[in-house]
Short mmCIF file of C-alpha atoms in Angstrom, two decimals:
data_model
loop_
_atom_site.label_atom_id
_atom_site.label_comp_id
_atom_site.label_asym_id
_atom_site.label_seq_id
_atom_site.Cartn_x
_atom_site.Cartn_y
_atom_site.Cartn_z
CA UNK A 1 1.77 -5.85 13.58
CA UNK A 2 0.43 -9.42 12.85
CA UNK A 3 0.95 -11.76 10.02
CA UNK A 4 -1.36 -14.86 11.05
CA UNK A 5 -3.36 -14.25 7.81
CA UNK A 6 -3.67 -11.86 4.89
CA UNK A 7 -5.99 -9.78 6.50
CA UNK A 8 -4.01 -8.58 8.88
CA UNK A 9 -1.04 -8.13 6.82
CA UNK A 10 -3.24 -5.81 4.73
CA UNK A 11 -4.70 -3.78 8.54
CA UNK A 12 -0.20 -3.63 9.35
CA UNK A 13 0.57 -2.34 6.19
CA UNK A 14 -2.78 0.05 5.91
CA UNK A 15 -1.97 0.82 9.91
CA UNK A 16 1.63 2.04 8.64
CA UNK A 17 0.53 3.94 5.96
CA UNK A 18 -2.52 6.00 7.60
CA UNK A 19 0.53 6.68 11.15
CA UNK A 20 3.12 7.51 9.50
CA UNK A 21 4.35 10.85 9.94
CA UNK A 22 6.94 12.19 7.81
CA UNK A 23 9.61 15.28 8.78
CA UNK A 24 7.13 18.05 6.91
CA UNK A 25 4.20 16.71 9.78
CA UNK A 26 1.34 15.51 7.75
CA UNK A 27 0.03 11.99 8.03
CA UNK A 28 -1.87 10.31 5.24
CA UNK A 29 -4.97 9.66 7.92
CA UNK A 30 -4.85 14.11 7.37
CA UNK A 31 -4.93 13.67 3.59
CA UNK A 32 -6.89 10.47 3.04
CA UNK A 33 -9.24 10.15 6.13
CA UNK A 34 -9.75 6.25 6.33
CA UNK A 35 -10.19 6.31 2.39
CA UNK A 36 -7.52 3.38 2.14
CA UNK A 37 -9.83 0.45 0.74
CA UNK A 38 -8.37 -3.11 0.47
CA UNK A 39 -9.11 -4.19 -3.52
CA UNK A 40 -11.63 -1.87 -4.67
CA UNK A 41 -13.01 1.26 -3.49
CA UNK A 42 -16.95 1.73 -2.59
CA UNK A 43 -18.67 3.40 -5.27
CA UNK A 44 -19.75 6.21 -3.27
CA UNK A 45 -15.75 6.82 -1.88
CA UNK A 46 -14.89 10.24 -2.08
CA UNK A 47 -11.43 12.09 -3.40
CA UNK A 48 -8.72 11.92 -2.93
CA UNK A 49 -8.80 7.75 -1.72
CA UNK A 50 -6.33 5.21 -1.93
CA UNK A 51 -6.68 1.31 -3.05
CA UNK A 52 -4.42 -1.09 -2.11
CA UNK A 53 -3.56 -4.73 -3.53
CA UNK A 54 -1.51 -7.57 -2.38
CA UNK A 55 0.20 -10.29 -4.66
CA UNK A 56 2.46 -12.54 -2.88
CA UNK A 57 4.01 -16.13 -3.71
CA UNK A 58 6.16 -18.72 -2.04
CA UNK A 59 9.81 -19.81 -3.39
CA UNK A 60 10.89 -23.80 -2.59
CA UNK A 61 14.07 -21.93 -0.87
CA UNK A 62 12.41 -21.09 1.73
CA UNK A 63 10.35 -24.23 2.70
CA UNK A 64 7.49 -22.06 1.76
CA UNK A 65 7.80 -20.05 5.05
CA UNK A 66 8.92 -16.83 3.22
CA UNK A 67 6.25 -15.31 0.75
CA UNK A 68 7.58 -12.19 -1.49
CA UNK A 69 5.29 -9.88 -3.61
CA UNK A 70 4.26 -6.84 -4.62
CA UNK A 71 2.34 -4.37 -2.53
CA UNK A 72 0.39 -2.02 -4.82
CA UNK A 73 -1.00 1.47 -3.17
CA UNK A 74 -3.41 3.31 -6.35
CA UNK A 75 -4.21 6.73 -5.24
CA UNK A 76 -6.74 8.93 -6.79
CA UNK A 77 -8.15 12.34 -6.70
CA UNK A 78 -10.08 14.80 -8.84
CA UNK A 79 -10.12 17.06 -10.83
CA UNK A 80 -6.69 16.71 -12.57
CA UNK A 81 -5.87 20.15 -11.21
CA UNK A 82 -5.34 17.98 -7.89
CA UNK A 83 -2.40 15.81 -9.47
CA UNK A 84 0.25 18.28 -7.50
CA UNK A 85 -1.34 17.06 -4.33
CA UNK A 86 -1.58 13.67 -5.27
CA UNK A 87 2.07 13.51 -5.72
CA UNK A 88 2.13 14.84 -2.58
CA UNK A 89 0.09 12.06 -0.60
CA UNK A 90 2.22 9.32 -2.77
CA UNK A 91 5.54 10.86 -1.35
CA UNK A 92 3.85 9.91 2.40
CA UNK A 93 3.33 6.69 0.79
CA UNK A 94 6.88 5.94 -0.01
CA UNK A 95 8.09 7.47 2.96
CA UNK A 96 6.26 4.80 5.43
CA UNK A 97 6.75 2.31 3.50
CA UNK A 98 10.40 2.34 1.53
CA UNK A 99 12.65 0.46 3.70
CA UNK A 100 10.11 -0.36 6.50
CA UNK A 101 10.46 -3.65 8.44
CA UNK A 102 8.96 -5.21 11.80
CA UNK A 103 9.47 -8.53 13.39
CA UNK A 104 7.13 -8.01 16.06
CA UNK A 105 4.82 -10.53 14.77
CA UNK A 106 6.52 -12.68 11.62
CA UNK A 107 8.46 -11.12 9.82
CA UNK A 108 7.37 -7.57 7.26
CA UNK A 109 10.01 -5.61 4.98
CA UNK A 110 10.04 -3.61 2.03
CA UNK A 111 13.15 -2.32 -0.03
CA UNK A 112 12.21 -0.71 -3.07
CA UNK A 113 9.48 0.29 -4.94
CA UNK A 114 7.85 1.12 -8.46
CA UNK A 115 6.50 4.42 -9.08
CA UNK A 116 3.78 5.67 -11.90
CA UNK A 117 1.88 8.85 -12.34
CA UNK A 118 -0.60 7.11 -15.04
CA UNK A 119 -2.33 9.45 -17.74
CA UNK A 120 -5.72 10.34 -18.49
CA UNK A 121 -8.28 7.70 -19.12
CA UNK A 122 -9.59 7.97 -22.59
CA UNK A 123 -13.46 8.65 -22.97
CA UNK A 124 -15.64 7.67 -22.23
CA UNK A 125 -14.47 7.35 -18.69
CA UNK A 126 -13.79 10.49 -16.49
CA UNK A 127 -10.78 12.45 -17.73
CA UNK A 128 -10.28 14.74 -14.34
CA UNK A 129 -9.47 11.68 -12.45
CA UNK A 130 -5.67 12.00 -11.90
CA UNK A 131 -3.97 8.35 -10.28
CA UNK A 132 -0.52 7.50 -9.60
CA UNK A 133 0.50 3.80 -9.01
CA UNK A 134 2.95 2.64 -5.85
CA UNK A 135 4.72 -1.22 -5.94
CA UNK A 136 6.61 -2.19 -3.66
CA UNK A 137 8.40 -5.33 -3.04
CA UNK A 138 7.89 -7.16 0.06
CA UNK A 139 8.96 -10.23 2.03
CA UNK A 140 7.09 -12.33 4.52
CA UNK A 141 7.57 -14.70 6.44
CA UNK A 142 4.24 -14.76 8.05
CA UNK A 143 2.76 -16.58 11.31
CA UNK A 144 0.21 -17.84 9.36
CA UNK A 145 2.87 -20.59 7.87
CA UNK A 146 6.06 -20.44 9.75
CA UNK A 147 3.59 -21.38 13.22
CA UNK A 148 3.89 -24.86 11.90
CA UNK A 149 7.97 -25.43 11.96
CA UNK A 150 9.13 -27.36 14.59
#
């Protein structure tokens, strides 16, 4: 795990979610692949792939050492037959993530989350693309600022 910059917050939290193994055995690296983009998928990514987001902010509190955001995992898949499984690969999701912490480099954690299955888009866009939207709220107190405290 390393917080000396957002990038590799983004690898720890993408490394978590693609080695996770929950108690029925399957990892999301057996549903996904590597398909777990950072901001926007490729336009030739196939289904099912996942895109994740980061949004964090500093509070005065904390000497702007801490940062706390929102950690936003979009999964999609096609056709909308494929929702069942979707649900599926979100539940993986939630289980690495939902009340996951390390200090091994900084300091990670998550305790709760924000869940959406999100509806059909309307036309013209493609209606057998099935999505569900994962928050979850996270704290850091990264390298990449709290190196400088004496």
């Amino acid at each position: 795990m390393s917080t000396t910059s957002t990038t590799n917050i983004y690898r720890t939290l993408r490394t978590r979610l693609l080695s996770f193994t929950p108690a029925a055995g399957a990892t999301l690296a057996s549903r996904l692949g590597n398909r777990l983009f950072v901001a926007q998928a490729p336009d030739d990514a196939t289904y099912p792939y996942g895109v994740m987001t980061l949004s964090l902010s500093t509070e005065g509190a904390y000497n702007g050492d801490r940062e706390q955001g929102i950690f936003e995992v979009t999964l999609y898949d096609r056709p909308r037959s494929r929702q069942e499984a979707l649900e599926d690969i979100a539940d993986i999701c939630d289980g690495a993530l939902l009340r996951y912490a390390d200090a091994s480099s900084g300091l990670l954690f998550s305790r709760d989350r924000a869940r959406a299955s999100l509806p059909p888009a309307p036309p013209p866009l493609d209606r057998e693309v099935c999505a569900v939207r994962l928050a979850y709220s996270i704290v850091v107190w990264p390298e990449a600022l709290t190196q400088y405290n004496s």
